[in-house]
CSV table of C-alpha atoms in Angstrom, one decimal:
chain,number,residue,atom,x,y,z
C,1,MET,CA,-73.6,-155.6,97.5
C,2,ILE,CA,-77.0,-156.8,98.3
C,3,SER,CA,-79.2,-157.6,95.4
C,4,PRO,CA,-82.7,-156.0,95.5
C,5,LEU,CA,-84.0,-159.4,94.5
C,6,ALA,CA,-82.7,-161.0,97.8
C,7,TYR,CA,-84.8,-161.0,101.0
C,8,VAL,CA,-82.9,-159.6,104.0
C,9,ASP,CA,-84.8,-159.1,107.2
C,10,PRO,CA,-84.4,-155.5,108.5
C,11,GLU,CA,-83.2,-156.9,111.7
C,12,ALA,CA,-80.5,-159.1,110.3
C,13,LYS,CA,-76.9,-157.7,111.0
C,14,LEU,CA,-74.6,-157.8,108.0
C,15,GLY,CA,-70.9,-156.7,108.2
C,16,LYS,CA,-68.9,-154.8,105.7
C,17,ASN,CA,-68.4,-155.9,102.0
C,18,VAL,CA,-71.0,-158.7,102.3
C,19,THR,CA,-72.4,-160.0,99.0
C,20,VAL,CA,-76.0,-161.3,98.9
C,21,GLN,CA,-77.0,-162.6,95.4
C,22,PRO,CA,-80.5,-162.6,93.9
C,23,PHE,CA,-83.1,-164.9,95.7
C,24,ALA,CA,-81.0,-165.5,98.8
C,25,TYR,CA,-83.0,-165.5,101.9
C,26,ILE,CA,-81.9,-164.1,105.4
C,27,GLU,CA,-84.0,-164.1,108.4
C,28,LYS,CA,-84.0,-161.9,111.5
C,29,ASN,CA,-81.8,-162.8,114.4
C,30,VAL,CA,-78.9,-163.5,111.9
C,31,GLU,CA,-75.4,-162.1,112.0
C,32,ILE,CA,-73.0,-162.3,109.1
C,33,GLY,CA,-69.4,-161.0,109.4
C,34,ASP,CA,-67.5,-158.9,107.0
C,35,ASP,CA,-66.5,-160.2,103.4
C,36,CYS,CA,-69.0,-163.1,103.3
C,37,VAL,CA,-70.7,-164.2,100.1
C,38,ILE,CA,-74.2,-165.6,100.2
C,39,MET,CA,-75.2,-167.0,96.8
C,40,SER,CA,-78.5,-167.3,95.1
C,41,TYR,CA,-81.1,-169.4,96.8
C,42,ALA,CA,-79.1,-169.9,100.0
C,43,SER,CA,-81.1,-169.6,103.2
C,44,ILE,CA,-79.6,-168.1,106.4
C,45,LEU,CA,-82.2,-168.9,109.2
C,46,LYS,CA,-82.6,-167.4,112.5
C,47,GLY,CA,-80.2,-168.2,115.3
C,48,THR,CA,-77.2,-168.2,112.8
C,49,ARG,CA,-74.0,-166.3,113.8
C,50,MET,CA,-71.4,-166.1,111.0
C,51,GLY,CA,-67.8,-164.8,111.1
C,52,LYS,CA,-65.8,-163.3,108.3
C,53,GLY,CA,-64.9,-164.5,104.8
C,54,ASN,CA,-67.4,-167.3,104.5
C,55,LYS,CA,-68.8,-168.4,101.3
C,56,VAL,CA,-72.2,-170.1,101.2
C,57,HIS,CA,-73.2,-171.7,97.8
C,58,GLN,CA,-76.6,-172.1,96.2
C,59,ASN,CA,-79.4,-173.9,98.0
C,60,ALA,CA,-77.5,-174.2,101.3
C,61,VAL,CA,-79.6,-174.0,104.4
C,62,LEU,CA,-78.0,-172.8,107.5
C,63,GLY,CA,-79.6,-172.7,110.9
C,64,ALA,CA,-82.5,-175.2,110.0
C,65,GLU,CA,-84.7,-176.4,112.8
C,66,PRO,CA,-83.3,-179.6,114.4
C,67,GLN,CA,-84.8,-182.8,113.1
C,68,ASP,CA,-85.0,-184.0,116.7
C,69,PHE,CA,-88.3,-185.0,118.5
C,70,HIS,CA,-86.9,-183.2,121.6
C,71,TYR,CA,-86.9,-179.9,119.8
C,72,THR,CA,-89.9,-177.8,120.8
C,73,GLY,CA,-89.1,-174.4,119.2
C,74,GLU,CA,-86.3,-173.2,121.5
C,75,ASP,CA,-84.1,-170.3,120.4
C,76,SER,CA,-81.0,-172.3,119.8
C,77,SER,CA,-78.0,-171.2,117.7
C,78,LEU,CA,-75.7,-172.1,114.9
C,79,ILE,CA,-72.2,-170.5,115.3
C,80,ILE,CA,-69.9,-170.5,112.3
C,81,GLY,CA,-66.3,-169.2,112.4
C,82,ASP,CA,-64.2,-167.5,109.5
C,83,ASN,CA,-63.2,-168.6,106.1
C,84,ASN,CA,-65.5,-171.7,105.6
C,85,ASP,CA,-66.5,-172.8,102.2
C,86,ILE,CA,-70.1,-174.2,102.3
C,87,ARG,CA,-71.0,-175.8,99.0
C,88,GLU,CA,-74.3,-176.4,97.3
C,89,ASN,CA,-77.3,-178.1,99.1
C,90,VAL,CA,-75.6,-178.3,102.4
C,91,VAL,CA,-78.0,-178.3,105.4
C,92,ILE,CA,-76.8,-177.4,108.9
C,93,SER,CA,-79.2,-177.5,111.8
C,94,ARG,CA,-79.2,-175.4,115.0
C,95,ALA,CA,-78.9,-177.0,118.4
C,96,THR,CA,-81.9,-178.7,120.0
C,97,PHE,CA,-82.1,-176.8,123.3
C,98,ALA,CA,-82.0,-173.1,124.1
C,99,GLY,CA,-78.6,-172.0,125.1
C,100,ASN,CA,-76.8,-174.6,123.1
C,101,ALA,CA,-75.2,-174.2,119.6
C,102,THR,CA,-74.1,-176.3,116.6
C,103,LYS,CA,-70.6,-174.9,116.0
C,104,ILE,CA,-68.5,-174.9,112.9
C,105,GLY,CA,-64.8,-173.5,113.4
C,106,ASN,CA,-62.5,-171.9,110.8
C,107,GLY,CA,-61.3,-172.9,107.4
C,108,ASN,CA,-63.6,-175.9,106.9
C,109,TYR,CA,-64.7,-177.1,103.4
C,110,LEU,CA,-68.2,-178.7,103.3
C,111,MET,CA,-69.0,-180.3,100.0
C,112,ASP,CA,-72.3,-180.8,98.2
C,113,LYS,CA,-75.2,-182.4,100.1
C,114,VAL,CA,-73.5,-182.6,103.5
C,115,HIS,CA,-75.9,-182.6,106.4
C,116,LEU,CA,-74.8,-181.6,109.8
C,117,CYS,CA,-77.6,-182.5,112.4
C,118,HIS,CA,-78.2,-180.7,115.7
C,119,ASP,CA,-75.4,-179.9,118.1
C,120,VAL,CA,-72.6,-181.0,115.9
C,121,GLN,CA,-69.3,-179.5,116.8
C,122,ILE,CA,-66.6,-179.2,114.0
C,123,SER,CA,-63.2,-177.7,114.8
C,124,ASN,CA,-60.9,-176.2,112.2
C,125,ASN,CA,-59.5,-177.1,108.6
C,126,CYS,CA,-61.8,-180.1,108.2
C,127,VAL,CA,-63.0,-181.5,104.9
C,128,VAL,CA,-66.4,-183.2,104.7
C,129,GLY,CA,-67.1,-185.0,101.4
C,130,ILE,CA,-70.0,-185.1,99.1
C,131,GLY,CA,-73.3,-186.7,100.7
C,132,THR,CA,-71.8,-187.2,104.2
C,133,THR,CA,-74.3,-187.2,107.0
C,134,ILE,CA,-73.1,-186.3,110.5
C,135,ALA,CA,-75.7,-187.2,113.1
C,136,GLY,CA,-76.5,-185.1,116.2
C,137,GLU,CA,-73.9,-184.2,118.9
C,138,CYS,CA,-71.0,-185.6,116.9
C,139,THR,CA,-67.6,-184.0,117.3
C,140,LEU,CA,-64.7,-183.5,114.7
C,141,ASP,CA,-61.4,-182.4,115.8
C,142,ASP,CA,-59.0,-180.3,113.7
C,143,CYS,CA,-58.0,-181.5,110.2
C,144,VAL,CA,-60.3,-184.5,109.9
C,145,ILE,CA,-61.1,-185.6,106.4
C,146,LEU,CA,-64.4,-187.4,105.8
C,147,SER,CA,-64.7,-188.8,102.2
C,148,GLY,CA,-67.9,-189.0,100.2
C,149,ASN,CA,-71.1,-190.6,101.7
C,150,VAL,CA,-69.7,-191.3,105.1
C,151,THR,CA,-72.3,-191.7,107.8
C,152,LEU,CA,-71.6,-190.8,111.5
C,153,HIS,CA,-73.8,-192.2,114.3
C,154,GLN,CA,-75.0,-189.9,117.0
C,155,TYR,CA,-72.3,-189.0,119.6
C,156,CYS,CA,-69.3,-190.1,117.7
C,157,HIS,CA,-66.0,-188.3,118.2
C,158,ILE,CA,-63.4,-188.3,115.3
C,159,GLY,CA,-59.8,-187.5,116.3
C,160,SER,CA,-57.6,-185.0,114.6
C,161,TRP,CA,-55.8,-185.6,111.3
C,162,THR,CA,-57.9,-188.7,110.7
C,163,LEU,CA,-59.0,-190.0,107.2
C,164,VAL,CA,-62.3,-191.8,106.9
C,165,GLN,CA,-62.7,-193.2,103.4
C,166,SER,CA,-65.7,-193.2,101.2
C,167,GLY,CA,-68.9,-195.0,102.2
C,168,CYS,CA,-67.9,-195.8,105.7
C,169,ARG,CA,-70.5,-196.2,108.5
C,170,ILE,CA,-69.1,-195.0,111.9
C,171,SER,CA,-70.8,-196.0,115.1
C,172,LYS,CA,-67.9,-195.6,117.6
C,173,ASP,CA,-65.1,-193.1,118.1
C,174,VAL,CA,-62.2,-192.8,115.7
C,175,PRO,CA,-58.8,-191.9,117.3
C,176,PRO,CA,-56.4,-189.4,116.0
C,177,TYR,CA,-54.0,-189.8,113.0
C,178,VAL,CA,-55.5,-193.0,111.4
C,179,ILE,CA,-57.1,-194.0,108.2
C,180,MET,CA,-60.5,-195.9,108.5
C,181,SER,CA,-61.9,-197.8,105.5
C,182,GLY,CA,-64.5,-200.4,104.6
C,183,ASN,CA,-67.7,-201.8,105.9
C,184,PRO,CA,-67.6,-202.9,108.6
C,185,VAL,CA,-65.2,-200.2,109.1
C,186,ALA,CA,-61.6,-201.1,110.2
C,187,TYR,CA,-58.3,-199.6,110.9
C,188,HIS,CA,-56.1,-199.3,107.7
C,189,GLY,CA,-53.0,-197.7,109.0
C,190,VAL,CA,-51.6,-194.3,110.0
C,191,ASN,CA,-52.5,-191.2,107.8
C,192,ALA,CA,-48.9,-190.8,107.2
C,193,VAL,CA,-48.8,-188.9,103.8
C,194,VAL,CA,-51.1,-186.2,105.2
C,195,LEU,CA,-49.3,-185.9,108.5
C,196,SER,CA,-45.8,-185.6,106.9
C,197,GLN,CA,-46.9,-183.2,104.2
C,198,HIS,CA,-49.2,-180.9,106.2
C,199,HIS,CA,-48.5,-181.4,109.8
C,200,ASN,CA,-44.7,-181.7,109.4
C,201,THR,CA,-44.6,-184.9,111.4
C,202,SER,CA,-41.2,-186.5,111.5
C,203,GLU,CA,-40.5,-190.1,110.4
C,204,ARG,CA,-39.5,-190.8,114.1
C,205,ILE,CA,-42.9,-189.6,115.4
C,206,LEU,CA,-44.7,-191.5,112.6
C,207,ARG,CA,-43.0,-194.7,113.6
C,208,HIS,CA,-44.1,-194.1,117.1
C,209,ILE,CA,-47.6,-193.5,116.2
C,210,ALA,CA,-47.6,-196.7,114.1
C,211,ASN,CA,-46.2,-198.6,116.9
C,212,ALA,CA,-48.9,-197.2,119.3
C,213,TYR,CA,-51.6,-198.4,116.9
C,214,ARG,CA,-50.0,-201.7,116.4
C,215,LEU,CA,-50.5,-202.4,120.1
C,216,ILE,CA,-54.1,-201.3,119.9
C,217,TYR,CA,-55.2,-203.0,116.6
C,218,GLN,CA,-52.8,-205.8,116.1
C,219,GLY,CA,-51.7,-206.9,119.6
C,220,ASN,CA,-53.7,-209.5,121.3
C,221,PHE,CA,-54.6,-207.1,124.1
C,222,SER,CA,-57.6,-205.4,125.4
C,223,VAL,CA,-57.8,-201.6,124.6
C,224,GLN,CA,-57.0,-200.7,128.2
C,225,ASP,CA,-54.0,-203.0,128.3
C,226,ALA,CA,-52.9,-201.7,125.0
C,227,VAL,CA,-53.0,-198.1,126.3
C,228,GLN,CA,-50.9,-199.1,129.2
C,229,LYS,CA,-48.4,-200.8,127.0
C,230,ILE,CA,-48.2,-197.6,124.7
C,231,VAL,CA,-47.4,-195.6,127.9
C,232,ASP,CA,-44.8,-198.1,129.0
C,233,GLN,CA,-43.1,-198.9,125.6
C,234,VAL,CA,-43.6,-195.9,123.2
C,235,PRO,CA,-41.6,-192.8,123.7
C,236,MET,CA,-44.0,-189.9,124.7
C,237,SER,CA,-44.6,-187.0,122.5
C,238,GLU,CA,-47.6,-184.7,121.9
C,239,GLU,CA,-49.0,-187.0,119.4
C,240,ILE,CA,-48.7,-190.2,121.6
C,241,GLU,CA,-50.2,-188.3,124.5
C,242,ASN,CA,-53.1,-187.3,122.3
C,243,ILE,CA,-53.7,-190.9,121.3
C,244,VAL,CA,-53.6,-192.0,124.9
C,245,ASN,CA,-55.9,-189.2,126.1
C,246,PHE,CA,-58.4,-189.7,123.4
C,247,VAL,CA,-58.7,-193.6,123.9
C,248,LYS,CA,-58.9,-193.2,127.7
C,249,SER,CA,-61.7,-190.5,127.4
C,250,SER,CA,-63.7,-192.2,124.8
C,251,GLU,CA,-67.3,-192.7,126.1
C,252,ARG,CA,-68.5,-194.9,123.0
C,253,GLY,CA,-65.4,-196.9,122.7
C,254,ILE,CA,-63.1,-196.8,119.7
C,255,VAL,CA,-63.6,-198.5,116.3
C,256,LYS,CA,-61.8,-201.8,116.8
């Protein structure tokens, strides 16, 4: 159902069973998949491509122009997957340059006043807490939880199944499966409860993950030496391989 009090550009493409409430605003060059709900006063701006089953709450702005001095009006994109819940006052910017896209995967929950800047890449089943700001070109892997008022510096990479607690300011990469807390931010253990309950991680693998991070964060080694000791001493599994590959490939370096 499309309310007659909403504005939907004739060139916008809407799928089946899309609900557009009064005073919503949808520009041209927008695609919205089946079964989406666009609530009152939400704005879906040009360049936005949205999959199925998404809910966009009041005053959210999707596809905003990048707040980037390099942006000069290019036709960039925002690509959103399926079954995301985008709450009130969320702002998501398009990419800076033509041919690039800010990308949001499937099943994510973005809470009130979240701001995703240009070229952000979010995978699947992430939770982004109230008032969190994610700067340009940051990446969140699957199942990340960012609590309220977290701030991510540009280019940061957050590994899968990581919990960053409220108010943290992150300026380097955060490896997978950990809890980060405090300011300055610091390692506060393995995200064991979430891993065991939602990832079905065994106690044996949890011990191996804890041993790997003990070498990185509590051993008197450089990060490079700690990674080598993990390879040499910790039984290899998918999770340990993810940790090793993440740390090796980090361009900013990890939070230490």
